[in-house]
Amino acid sequence: MSALATTPSSAADRRVPLAAALVWLVALAEMAWLLPGGRSDDAEILLHTQAFAWGYRLRNPPLFDWLAWAGMQLTGPTPVLVFALRLGCMALGFWLLWKLARRAGLDALPALASALAPLWVLQFFYYALADLTHTVLSGVFYAATVWAVWRARELPGWRRMAVLGGVVGLGLLTKYLFALFVGAALLACWLVPAYRVLLRPGRLGVALLVALAIALPHLLWVLHQDHATFAEQQRQSLETAGHWSVRNTLAGLGALLGYTLAVTLPWLLVGGLCSLDARRPQPVLAAAAAGGRGEKSQALATLRASDADLRWLAWTLALSVAAIALSIVGFGASRVRPHHLVFLSLAPLAVMLFLARRRAALFARMQPGLRRFTRLTVAWVAVALLAFAVDARRFAQRCELCGPQLDYAQLAQGLRAQGLEGGTLYYASRHRLLNPPMLRQYLDLRVVWLDAPSTESPLPARPQSACAWLWMPGVEDDADATRLAARVPAPLATARHAGSGLQLATRLKTVDRAGQPLMLAVSRSGCAEPAGVR
């Protein structure tokens, strides 16, 4: 029998994906209702999906953007599609963790517990509902990579190695940090003798060629970017001082340690509290032990994952954290974020396999505790979805003009009254305020971000009309408009300097519930005459 033979199907194997799909639908309906304007990540996706490109920002690879672009060819530009993709990635990641645990031979209860455990980490679930895109997609490919490695180790033919290479290639297009995980997995293969079969040149070569073929177009795009600007952006993002600093490095390592604990302790503590009674031997199991069967034989009855599989997974996760630590030391970075550790969503599976194989007696006594843990986690998911709805409504009351709650349909109607039917809309950065790419749902616009770094892919020259507008939410006076207009490329700036064709449109009040000015718009000749120009 193979080391990772699939556990026989059960009713749970049919019910778990159906339950995940139901939660996905509920969360999608909730977000579409509560966040009609989306958030900054959603607006970024709508900005990028105006055109297909081999890359959009050096900050993130483009796979999520490509999926959104492909979907919007059917649905049109809408944040609901971004919501569906994000939540779909979360549901698919949960399902893959479940399938990995079942493939390893865990019974339905411990398998479900290991798949549900990451939901106790706020950054992997609650905050991810509305704020993450590329990260949740990378979570899918972390789990898929483990699946592909286990299958290839089981039967290392060229087909399975090609599948492994395909999964790795796509994973590299989700987050650049994924490369550290791949390197850790390769080193783990060398450290675990049973996995060295995957490192034979012919087999490894097939996987590398497929991965390179998938990632090569984006890699070439990266090589042609402005790396000096990117280095400056990274310096600011990582909060380095422009040179290596002991203080920054220690701060970064401390943050890594703290966040590693933050993404592992919640489910460990909850699971431990639910299984406190596992320390007491149970009479039934004691009698079985006296009869010669023992607790260990019961716990290992269906387990198919070998010690080598457990060691490889544990080494991969530990080395991935170590690789991030070495990166912090190398760059002198003081900043790391919890979602960078999303690969640790595989840690509950490693813990469960460790208990089943190395602490079988304790694992056998933990079954009632695991049942309590799964029920408590399901209750937490329901409470979290309700809390998310309450928090979104409270935020809407505090910030009526913020993008997530803004009625862009009504705003678009007001813009039409000002003469904007289509053309080019220029805007500067305004975090959490009025995401102009969202107007693409209602107006035939080409949206240009003025503050885009040189590492952004320029949009193709596709002017839809001679009309150009400048989006300025929250400006105080006309002088702000004039200063911002100076940054707009010709011919808008030329029209401003020539003094002809440039007009300050009246302040719009169509979506401002407090009756305060919402925005100023600058147009040049070629736009329809705005109503009420002063």
Short mmCIF file of C-alpha atoms in Angstrom, two decimals:
data_model
loop_
_atom_site.label_atom_id
_atom_site.label_comp_id
_atom_site.label_asym_id
_atom_site.label_seq_id
_atom_site.Cartn_x
_atom_site.Cartn_y
_atom_site.Cartn_z
CA MET A 1 0.00 0.00 0.00
CA SER A 2 1.34 3.47 -0.91
CA ALA A 3 2.50 5.75 1.84
CA LEU A 4 -0.31 8.23 1.22
CA ALA A 5 -3.20 6.08 0.08
CA THR A 6 -6.50 7.89 0.03
CA THR A 7 -8.84 7.28 2.94
CA PRO A 8 -12.17 5.72 1.87
CA SER A 9 -14.87 8.24 1.14
CA SER A 10 -17.49 9.00 3.76
CA ALA A 11 -20.51 11.22 4.15
CA ALA A 12 -18.21 13.92 5.55
CA ASP A 13 -16.29 14.02 2.26
CA ARG A 14 -19.51 15.11 0.58
CA ARG A 15 -20.84 17.40 3.28
CA VAL A 16 -17.68 19.41 4.02
CA PRO A 17 -17.35 20.99 0.53
CA LEU A 18 -21.09 21.71 0.49
CA ALA A 19 -20.81 23.47 3.85
CA ALA A 20 -17.81 25.48 2.57
CA ALA A 21 -19.81 26.51 -0.51
CA LEU A 22 -22.73 27.60 1.69
CA VAL A 23 -20.47 29.79 3.86
CA TRP A 24 -18.95 31.24 0.65
CA LEU A 25 -22.42 32.24 -0.61
CA VAL A 26 -23.42 33.80 2.71
CA ALA A 27 -20.17 35.78 2.97
CA LEU A 28 -20.44 36.92 -0.66
CA ALA A 29 -24.00 38.16 -0.18
CA GLU A 30 -22.95 39.94 3.01
CA MET A 31 -20.04 41.74 1.36
CA ALA A 32 -22.00 42.72 -1.74
CA TRP A 33 -24.64 44.25 0.53
CA LEU A 34 -22.37 45.91 3.10
CA LEU A 35 -19.42 47.00 0.93
CA PRO A 36 -20.91 48.12 -2.41
CA GLY A 37 -17.90 50.32 -3.08
CA GLY A 38 -15.25 47.77 -2.17
CA ARG A 39 -11.99 48.66 -0.48
CA SER A 40 -8.56 49.77 -1.63
CA ASP A 41 -7.44 46.29 -2.73
CA ASP A 42 -10.64 45.87 -4.75
CA ALA A 43 -10.13 49.26 -6.43
CA GLU A 44 -6.57 48.27 -7.29
CA ILE A 45 -7.86 45.16 -9.05
CA LEU A 46 -10.38 47.23 -11.04
CA LEU A 47 -7.57 49.59 -12.00
CA HIS A 48 -5.35 46.77 -13.23
CA THR A 49 -8.05 44.86 -15.10
CA GLN A 50 -8.51 47.66 -17.62
CA ALA A 51 -6.05 45.71 -19.76
CA PHE A 52 -4.10 42.45 -19.74
CA ALA A 53 -0.39 42.76 -18.92
CA TRP A 54 2.38 40.36 -17.95
CA GLY A 55 2.75 42.33 -14.74
CA TYR A 56 1.08 45.22 -12.98
CA ARG A 57 3.14 46.02 -9.90
CA LEU A 58 6.48 44.75 -8.67
CA ARG A 59 4.83 44.56 -5.27
CA ASN A 60 2.72 41.53 -6.27
CA PRO A 61 2.70 39.00 -9.12
CA PRO A 62 -0.30 39.12 -11.47
CA LEU A 63 -2.20 35.81 -11.16
CA PHE A 64 -5.09 37.24 -9.11
CA ASP A 65 -5.30 40.19 -11.52
CA TRP A 66 -5.41 37.79 -14.48
CA LEU A 67 -8.24 35.79 -12.94
CA ALA A 68 -10.18 38.99 -12.26
CA TRP A 69 -9.46 40.29 -15.77
CA ALA A 70 -10.73 37.05 -17.31
CA GLY A 71 -13.87 37.10 -15.18
CA MET A 72 -14.60 40.72 -15.99
CA GLN A 73 -14.62 39.96 -19.69
CA LEU A 74 -17.90 38.22 -18.87
CA THR A 75 -19.29 40.25 -15.98
CA GLY A 76 -17.91 43.70 -16.70
CA PRO A 77 -15.97 45.69 -14.08
CA THR A 78 -17.52 45.02 -10.69
CA PRO A 79 -16.13 44.61 -7.15
CA VAL A 80 -18.53 41.71 -6.59
CA LEU A 81 -16.34 39.55 -8.84
CA VAL A 82 -13.31 40.47 -6.72
CA PHE A 83 -15.28 39.52 -3.60
CA ALA A 84 -16.22 36.20 -5.19
CA LEU A 85 -12.61 35.43 -6.14
CA ARG A 86 -11.26 36.33 -2.70
CA LEU A 87 -13.87 34.31 -0.81
CA GLY A 88 -13.55 31.49 -3.35
CA CYS A 89 -9.82 31.28 -2.66
CA MET A 90 -10.51 31.08 1.07
CA ALA A 91 -13.07 28.29 0.56
CA LEU A 92 -10.78 26.42 -1.84
CA GLY A 93 -7.87 26.70 0.59
CA PHE A 94 -10.03 25.22 3.36
CA TRP A 95 -11.13 22.36 1.07
CA LEU A 96 -7.52 21.59 0.09
CA LEU A 97 -6.46 21.43 3.74
CA TRP A 98 -9.34 19.02 4.35
CA LYS A 99 -8.35 16.86 1.38
CA LEU A 100 -4.70 16.83 2.45
CA ALA A 101 -5.66 15.59 5.91
CA ARG A 102 -7.92 12.91 4.44
CA ARG A 103 -5.24 11.83 1.98
CA ALA A 104 -2.84 11.49 4.90
CA GLY A 105 -5.28 9.00 6.39
CA LEU A 106 -6.78 11.08 9.19
CA ASP A 107 -10.37 10.28 10.05
CA ALA A 108 -13.04 12.86 9.26
CA LEU A 109 -13.04 14.46 12.73
CA PRO A 110 -9.29 15.24 13.08
CA ALA A 111 -9.14 16.12 9.38
CA LEU A 112 -11.93 18.65 9.80
CA ALA A 113 -10.31 20.06 12.93
CA SER A 114 -6.98 20.59 11.13
CA ALA A 115 -8.73 22.35 8.21
CA LEU A 116 -10.82 24.58 10.49
CA ALA A 117 -7.99 25.53 12.86
CA PRO A 118 -6.52 28.40 10.71
CA LEU A 119 -9.89 30.18 10.92
CA TRP A 120 -9.00 31.12 14.51
CA VAL A 121 -6.24 33.36 13.13
CA LEU A 122 -7.78 36.79 12.51
CA GLN A 123 -5.40 37.59 9.66
CA PHE A 124 -6.28 34.35 7.85
CA PHE A 125 -10.04 34.73 8.17
CA TYR A 126 -11.69 37.80 9.66
CA TYR A 127 -9.36 40.42 8.20
CA ALA A 128 -8.99 38.47 4.96
CA LEU A 129 -12.72 38.77 4.25
CA ALA A 130 -12.26 42.29 2.90
CA ASP A 131 -8.58 43.22 2.83
CA LEU A 132 -6.57 40.52 1.04
CA THR A 133 -6.39 39.34 -2.57
CA HIS A 134 -3.03 37.90 -3.65
CA THR A 135 -2.37 36.44 -0.20
CA VAL A 136 -5.50 34.27 -0.08
CA LEU A 137 -4.66 32.96 -3.56
CA SER A 138 -1.14 32.07 -2.40
CA GLY A 139 -2.72 30.12 0.47
CA VAL A 140 -4.41 27.89 -2.08
CA PHE A 141 -1.10 27.13 -3.77
CA TYR A 142 0.78 26.46 -0.53
CA ALA A 143 -1.67 23.63 0.15
CA ALA A 144 -1.69 22.56 -3.51
CA THR A 145 2.11 22.34 -3.50
CA VAL A 146 2.09 19.94 -0.54
CA TRP A 147 -0.56 17.88 -2.33
CA ALA A 148 1.54 17.77 -5.53
CA VAL A 149 4.74 16.89 -3.64
CA TRP A 150 3.04 14.02 -1.81
CA ARG A 151 1.61 12.66 -5.07
CA ALA A 152 4.98 12.94 -6.82
CA ARG A 153 6.79 11.22 -3.95
CA GLU A 154 4.24 8.42 -4.08
CA LEU A 155 4.86 7.79 -7.79
CA PRO A 156 7.61 10.04 -9.16
CA GLY A 157 6.80 9.77 -12.86
CA TRP A 158 7.25 12.63 -15.29
CA ARG A 159 3.50 13.41 -15.39
CA ARG A 160 3.26 14.00 -11.65
CA MET A 161 6.51 15.95 -11.68
CA ALA A 162 5.07 18.12 -14.48
CA VAL A 163 1.94 18.72 -12.38
CA LEU A 164 4.18 19.66 -9.45
CA GLY A 165 6.03 22.11 -11.69
CA GLY A 166 2.75 23.60 -12.87
CA VAL A 167 1.54 24.14 -9.32
CA VAL A 168 4.84 25.74 -8.33
CA GLY A 169 4.87 27.95 -11.43
CA LEU A 170 1.38 29.24 -10.70
CA GLY A 171 2.23 29.66 -7.03
CA LEU A 172 5.16 31.90 -7.97
CA LEU A 173 2.62 34.16 -9.71
CA THR A 174 0.64 34.70 -6.50
CA LYS A 175 3.23 36.19 -4.11
CA TYR A 176 6.99 36.62 -4.50
CA LEU A 177 7.32 35.22 -0.98
CA PHE A 178 6.19 31.89 -2.42
CA ALA A 179 9.73 31.41 -3.76
CA LEU A 180 11.02 31.12 -0.18
CA PHE A 181 8.50 28.33 0.48
CA VAL A 182 9.63 26.49 -2.66
CA GLY A 183 13.26 26.79 -1.62
CA ALA A 184 12.40 25.50 1.85
CA ALA A 185 10.50 22.55 0.35
CA LEU A 186 13.50 21.63 -1.83
CA LEU A 187 15.88 21.77 1.13
CA ALA A 188 13.42 19.67 3.16
CA CYS A 189 13.46 17.06 0.38
CA TRP A 190 17.23 16.82 0.76
CA LEU A 191 17.01 16.60 4.58
CA VAL A 192 14.47 13.75 4.49
CA PRO A 193 16.07 10.77 2.68
CA ALA A 194 12.74 9.31 1.52
CA TYR A 195 12.08 12.53 -0.44
CA ARG A 196 15.43 12.69 -2.21
CA VAL A 197 13.88 10.71 -5.03
CA LEU A 198 12.28 14.00 -6.14
CA LEU A 199 15.70 15.64 -6.47
CA ARG A 200 17.03 13.33 -9.17
CA PRO A 201 18.10 15.56 -12.06
CA GLY A 202 15.70 14.18 -14.66
CA ARG A 203 12.62 14.39 -12.45
CA LEU A 204 13.52 17.72 -10.89
CA GLY A 205 14.36 19.07 -14.35
CA VAL A 206 10.84 18.34 -15.61
CA ALA A 207 9.27 20.22 -12.70
CA LEU A 208 11.66 23.17 -13.06
CA LEU A 209 11.08 23.48 -16.81
CA VAL A 210 7.30 23.54 -16.41
CA ALA A 211 7.49 26.04 -13.54
CA LEU A 212 9.87 28.27 -15.51
CA ALA A 213 7.69 28.15 -18.62
CA ILE A 214 4.71 29.38 -16.61
CA ALA A 215 6.56 32.09 -14.67
CA LEU A 216 8.92 33.23 -17.47
CA PRO A 217 6.74 35.94 -19.12
CA HIS A 218 6.25 37.68 -15.79
CA LEU A 219 9.91 37.19 -14.90
CA LEU A 220 10.94 38.96 -18.12
CA TRP A 221 8.53 41.78 -17.26
CA VAL A 222 10.16 42.10 -13.84
CA LEU A 223 13.62 42.32 -15.39
CA HIS A 224 12.54 45.29 -17.52
CA GLN A 225 11.20 47.38 -14.63
CA ASP A 226 12.72 50.36 -12.87
CA HIS A 227 14.52 48.56 -10.08
CA ALA A 228 15.94 51.73 -8.54
CA THR A 229 12.41 52.98 -7.91
CA PHE A 230 11.38 49.54 -6.70
CA ALA A 231 14.31 49.43 -4.27
CA GLU A 232 13.23 52.77 -2.84
CA GLN A 233 9.65 51.53 -2.47
CA GLN A 234 10.86 48.39 -0.73
CA ARG A 235 13.05 50.46 1.58
CA GLN A 236 9.99 52.46 2.64
CA SER A 237 7.75 49.38 2.82
CA LEU A 238 10.22 47.43 4.97
CA GLU A 239 11.02 50.52 7.06
CA THR A 240 14.75 50.27 6.51
CA ALA A 241 17.02 53.26 6.96
CA GLY A 242 18.60 52.90 3.51
CA HIS A 243 21.42 50.85 5.05
CA TRP A 244 21.70 47.73 7.20
CA SER A 245 20.81 48.44 10.82
CA VAL A 246 21.06 46.22 13.89
CA ARG A 247 18.10 48.01 15.44
CA ASN A 248 15.87 47.44 12.39
CA THR A 249 17.00 43.84 12.07
CA LEU A 250 16.22 43.04 15.71
CA ALA A 251 12.86 44.79 15.37
CA GLY A 252 12.08 42.73 12.28
CA LEU A 253 13.08 39.45 13.93
CA GLY A 254 11.01 40.36 16.98
CA ALA A 255 8.00 41.08 14.77
CA LEU A 256 8.49 37.75 12.97
CA LEU A 257 8.59 35.88 16.27
CA GLY A 258 5.55 37.71 17.56
CA TYR A 259 3.50 37.12 14.43
CA THR A 260 4.55 33.47 14.26
CA LEU A 261 3.13 33.04 17.75
CA ALA A 262 0.07 35.11 16.79
CA VAL A 263 -0.83 32.77 13.92
CA THR A 264 -0.20 29.54 15.84
CA LEU A 265 -1.23 30.14 19.45
CA PRO A 266 -4.97 30.87 18.88
CA TRP A 267 -5.86 27.46 17.52
CA LEU A 268 -3.37 25.69 19.80
CA LEU A 269 -4.89 27.30 22.89
CA VAL A 270 -8.49 26.70 21.83
CA GLY A 271 -7.72 23.12 20.83
CA GLY A 272 -5.84 22.52 24.07
CA LEU A 273 -8.67 23.89 26.20
CA CYS A 274 -11.17 21.71 24.36
CA SER A 275 -9.02 18.62 25.02
CA LEU A 276 -8.06 19.07 28.66
CA ASP A 277 -9.77 15.83 29.59
CA ALA A 278 -7.51 13.88 27.19
CA ARG A 279 -4.90 13.69 29.94
CA ARG A 280 -7.06 11.25 31.88
CA PRO A 281 -6.88 7.64 30.62
CA GLN A 282 -10.27 6.31 29.59
CA PRO A 283 -11.39 2.90 30.92
CA VAL A 284 -12.41 1.59 27.51
CA LEU A 285 -9.03 2.30 25.99
CA ALA A 286 -7.24 0.93 29.05
CA ALA A 287 -9.17 -2.31 28.71
CA ALA A 288 -8.31 -2.45 25.04
CA ALA A 289 -4.65 -2.00 25.90
CA ALA A 290 -4.86 -4.84 28.38
CA GLY A 291 -6.37 -6.98 25.65
CA GLY A 292 -3.34 -6.39 23.47
CA ARG A 293 -4.70 -3.87 20.97
CA GLY A 294 -3.58 -0.73 22.73
CA GLU A 295 -4.36 2.91 22.08
CA LYS A 296 -1.63 3.23 19.50
CA SER A 297 -3.05 0.59 17.18
CA GLN A 298 -6.46 2.27 17.31
CA ALA A 299 -5.05 5.71 16.54
CA LEU A 300 -2.94 4.40 13.64
CA ALA A 301 -5.61 2.16 12.17
CA THR A 302 -6.29 4.47 9.21
CA LEU A 303 -3.18 6.68 9.22
CA ARG A 304 -1.22 6.44 5.98
CA ALA A 305 1.17 9.38 6.32
CA SER A 306 4.61 8.07 7.20
CA ASP A 307 7.19 9.58 9.52
CA ALA A 308 8.97 10.83 6.41
CA ASP A 309 5.87 12.76 5.29
CA LEU A 310 5.54 14.33 8.72
CA ARG A 311 9.22 15.26 8.87
CA TRP A 312 9.17 16.76 5.37
CA LEU A 313 6.13 18.93 6.15
CA ALA A 314 7.58 20.06 9.49
CA TRP A 315 10.96 20.88 7.91
CA THR A 316 9.29 22.81 5.09
CA LEU A 317 7.32 25.03 7.46
CA ALA A 318 10.26 25.60 9.83
CA LEU A 319 12.64 26.40 6.98
CA SER A 320 10.13 28.80 5.44
CA VAL A 321 10.06 30.82 8.65
CA ALA A 322 13.86 30.64 8.79
CA ALA A 323 14.08 31.91 5.19
CA ILE A 324 11.96 34.95 6.10
CA ALA A 325 14.23 35.54 9.11
CA LEU A 326 17.31 35.43 6.86
CA SER A 327 15.62 37.90 4.49
CA ILE A 328 15.03 40.26 7.41
CA VAL A 329 18.68 39.97 8.43
CA GLY A 330 19.84 40.47 4.85
CA PHE A 331 17.76 43.60 4.21
CA GLY A 332 17.85 45.00 7.73
CA ALA A 333 14.07 45.20 7.61
CA SER A 334 11.99 46.11 10.64
CA ARG A 335 8.59 45.34 9.17
CA VAL A 336 6.83 42.04 8.57
CA ARG A 337 3.11 41.34 8.46
CA PRO A 338 1.10 38.36 9.74
CA HIS A 339 -0.37 37.53 6.32
CA HIS A 340 3.17 36.87 5.07
CA LEU A 341 2.97 33.70 7.19
CA VAL A 342 -0.13 32.28 5.53
CA PHE A 343 1.80 29.08 4.74
CA LEU A 344 1.50 28.32 8.48
CA SER A 345 -2.13 27.41 7.81
CA LEU A 346 -0.53 24.00 7.14
CA ALA A 347 0.81 23.85 10.71
CA PRO A 348 -2.40 22.35 12.25
CA LEU A 349 -2.12 19.44 9.80
CA ALA A 350 1.50 18.87 10.86
CA VAL A 351 0.49 18.97 14.53
CA MET A 352 -2.36 16.53 13.95
CA LEU A 353 -0.10 14.10 12.10
CA PHE A 354 2.50 14.40 14.87
CA LEU A 355 -0.07 13.54 17.53
CA ALA A 356 -1.48 10.64 15.53
CA ARG A 357 1.92 9.11 14.82
CA ARG A 358 4.11 10.06 17.79
CA ARG A 359 1.52 10.50 20.57
CA ALA A 360 -1.07 7.98 19.50
CA ALA A 361 -2.40 7.29 22.99
CA LEU A 362 -3.02 10.96 23.67
CA PHE A 363 -4.45 11.41 20.18
CA ALA A 364 -6.96 8.60 20.77
CA ARG A 365 -8.18 10.27 23.96
CA MET A 366 -8.48 13.65 22.21
CA GLN A 367 -11.41 12.67 19.97
CA PRO A 368 -14.15 14.17 22.22
CA GLY A 369 -12.05 17.33 22.52
CA LEU A 370 -11.68 17.54 18.72
CA ARG A 371 -15.44 17.27 18.41
CA ARG A 372 -15.86 20.19 20.80
CA PHE A 373 -13.18 22.12 18.90
CA THR A 374 -14.92 21.72 15.53
CA ARG A 375 -18.28 22.78 16.95
CA LEU A 376 -16.72 25.79 18.63
CA THR A 377 -14.95 26.77 15.41
CA VAL A 378 -18.16 26.58 13.39
CA ALA A 379 -19.79 28.83 16.01
CA TRP A 380 -16.83 31.23 15.75
CA VAL A 381 -17.28 31.45 11.96
CA ALA A 382 -20.94 32.38 12.40
CA VAL A 383 -20.09 34.97 15.08
CA ALA A 384 -17.28 36.40 12.94
CA LEU A 385 -19.57 36.88 9.94
CA LEU A 386 -22.12 38.61 12.16
CA ALA A 387 -19.43 40.78 13.78
CA PHE A 388 -18.12 41.72 10.34
CA ALA A 389 -21.60 42.93 9.35
CA VAL A 390 -21.96 44.99 12.53
CA ASP A 391 -18.49 46.49 12.13
CA ALA A 392 -19.18 47.41 8.50
CA ARG A 393 -22.42 49.18 9.45
CA ARG A 394 -20.73 51.09 12.27
CA PHE A 395 -17.93 52.12 9.91
CA ALA A 396 -20.53 53.39 7.44
CA GLN A 397 -21.99 55.63 10.14
CA ARG A 398 -18.57 57.01 11.09
CA CYS A 399 -17.33 57.60 7.52
CA GLU A 400 -20.20 58.23 5.13
CA LEU A 401 -17.92 59.25 2.26
CA CYS A 402 -15.47 56.36 2.52
CA GLY A 403 -15.24 54.08 -0.49
CA PRO A 404 -16.71 50.83 0.92
CA GLN A 405 -20.11 52.41 1.61
CA LEU A 406 -20.19 54.96 -1.20
CA ASP A 407 -23.04 54.78 -3.73
CA TYR A 408 -20.99 54.91 -6.93
CA ALA A 409 -24.09 54.54 -9.07
CA GLN A 410 -25.46 57.78 -7.66
CA LEU A 411 -22.08 59.45 -8.02
CA ALA A 412 -21.87 58.37 -11.66
CA GLN A 413 -25.30 59.86 -12.24
CA GLY A 414 -24.08 63.16 -10.81
CA LEU A 415 -21.00 63.07 -13.01
CA ARG A 416 -23.12 62.59 -16.09
CA ALA A 417 -25.01 65.71 -15.11
CA GLN A 418 -21.61 67.46 -15.02
CA GLY A 419 -20.87 66.32 -18.57
CA LEU A 420 -18.74 63.23 -17.94
CA GLU A 421 -20.01 60.36 -20.08
CA GLY A 422 -16.64 58.80 -20.87
CA GLY A 423 -12.99 59.62 -21.40
CA THR A 424 -9.99 59.60 -19.10
CA LEU A 425 -10.21 60.14 -15.36
CA TYR A 426 -7.00 61.08 -13.55
CA TYR A 427 -6.73 60.70 -9.80
CA ALA A 428 -4.19 60.93 -6.99
CA SER A 429 -3.91 58.61 -4.01
CA ARG A 430 -6.56 58.98 -1.31
CA HIS A 431 -6.39 56.03 1.05
CA ARG A 432 -9.81 54.72 2.13
CA LEU A 433 -11.58 57.58 0.33
CA LEU A 434 -13.53 57.32 -2.90
CA ASN A 435 -11.93 54.69 -5.12
CA PRO A 436 -12.37 56.12 -8.65
CA PRO A 437 -11.71 52.82 -10.49
CA MET A 438 -15.10 51.73 -9.09
CA LEU A 439 -16.74 54.22 -11.49
CA ARG A 440 -15.84 51.87 -14.33
CA GLN A 441 -18.99 49.94 -13.41
CA TYR A 442 -21.16 52.81 -14.63
CA LEU A 443 -19.08 55.03 -16.96
CA ASP A 444 -16.99 54.25 -20.04
CA LEU A 445 -13.76 55.42 -18.46
CA ARG A 446 -10.04 54.95 -18.73
CA VAL A 447 -8.75 55.51 -15.17
CA VAL A 448 -5.17 56.72 -14.63
CA TRP A 449 -3.45 56.83 -11.24
CA LEU A 450 -1.23 59.92 -11.04
CA ASP A 451 0.75 58.62 -8.07
CA ALA A 452 1.51 55.29 -9.71
CA PRO A 453 5.22 54.47 -9.36
CA SER A 454 7.33 53.84 -12.43
CA THR A 455 7.11 50.14 -11.61
CA GLU A 456 3.43 50.17 -12.62
CA SER A 457 2.60 48.84 -16.08
CA PRO A 458 1.36 51.77 -18.18
CA LEU A 459 -2.09 51.30 -19.63
CA PRO A 460 -2.27 51.05 -23.41
CA ALA A 461 -3.03 54.28 -25.20
CA ARG A 462 -6.76 53.87 -25.53
CA PRO A 463 -8.39 57.29 -25.17
CA GLN A 464 -12.12 56.85 -25.36
CA SER A 465 -12.82 60.51 -26.09
CA ALA A 466 -11.15 63.89 -26.00
CA CYS A 467 -12.56 64.43 -22.52
CA ALA A 468 -10.26 64.31 -19.49
CA TRP A 469 -11.27 64.80 -15.88
CA LEU A 470 -9.32 65.15 -12.66
CA TRP A 471 -10.70 63.37 -9.59
CA MET A 472 -10.06 65.22 -6.36
CA PRO A 473 -12.08 64.04 -3.37
CA GLY A 474 -11.95 66.30 -0.36
CA VAL A 475 -10.02 69.25 -1.81
CA GLU A 476 -10.59 72.48 0.06
CA ASP A 477 -10.41 75.14 -2.65
CA ASP A 478 -9.75 75.80 -6.29
CA ALA A 479 -6.03 76.30 -5.64
CA ASP A 480 -5.76 72.61 -4.73
CA ALA A 481 -7.37 71.77 -8.04
CA THR A 482 -4.92 73.93 -9.97
CA ARG A 483 -1.89 72.39 -8.24
CA LEU A 484 -3.11 68.88 -8.87
CA ALA A 485 -4.02 69.67 -12.48
CA ALA A 486 -0.40 70.62 -13.11
CA ARG A 487 0.56 66.96 -12.62
CA VAL A 488 -1.75 65.69 -15.33
CA PRO A 489 -0.03 64.81 -18.62
CA ALA A 490 -0.62 66.90 -21.72
CA PRO A 491 -2.91 67.90 -23.30
CA LEU A 492 -4.84 68.57 -20.07
CA ALA A 493 -1.91 70.40 -18.49
CA THR A 494 -1.31 72.26 -21.76
CA ALA A 495 -4.90 73.41 -21.76
CA ARG A 496 -4.45 74.63 -18.22
CA HIS A 497 -1.36 76.66 -19.09
CA ALA A 498 -2.95 78.01 -22.24
CA GLY A 499 -5.90 79.19 -20.25
CA SER A 500 -8.37 77.75 -22.70
CA GLY A 501 -10.66 74.82 -22.28
CA LEU A 502 -9.87 74.21 -18.61
CA GLN A 503 -12.84 74.60 -16.33
CA LEU A 504 -13.54 74.07 -12.68
CA ALA A 505 -16.77 72.17 -12.47
CA THR A 506 -19.23 72.92 -9.72
CA ARG A 507 -18.86 71.00 -6.50
CA LEU A 508 -20.92 67.83 -6.53
CA LYS A 509 -23.26 67.14 -3.62
CA THR A 510 -25.14 64.17 -5.00
CA VAL A 511 -23.81 61.57 -2.55
CA ASP A 512 -22.78 63.71 0.41
CA ARG A 513 -25.29 63.00 3.16
CA ALA A 514 -23.88 65.80 5.30
CA GLY A 515 -24.32 68.39 2.54
CA GLN A 516 -20.59 69.12 2.34
CA PRO A 517 -18.63 69.45 -0.95
CA LEU A 518 -17.69 66.03 -2.24
CA MET A 519 -15.25 66.72 -5.04
CA LEU A 520 -13.94 69.10 -7.64
CA ALA A 521 -13.43 68.04 -11.24
CA VAL A 522 -11.24 69.66 -13.86
CA SER A 523 -12.15 69.25 -17.51
CA ARG A 524 -10.79 70.55 -20.78
CA SER A 525 -12.33 71.25 -24.15
CA GLY A 526 -13.79 68.10 -25.59
CA CYS A 527 -16.02 67.34 -22.62
CA ALA A 528 -19.67 68.17 -22.62
CA GLU A 529 -20.38 71.52 -21.00
CA PRO A 530 -20.80 70.90 -17.26
CA ALA A 531 -23.93 72.14 -15.61
CA GLY A 532 -23.54 75.10 -13.30
CA VAL A 533 -19.92 76.03 -14.10
CA ARG A 534 -18.82 78.94 -12.00
#
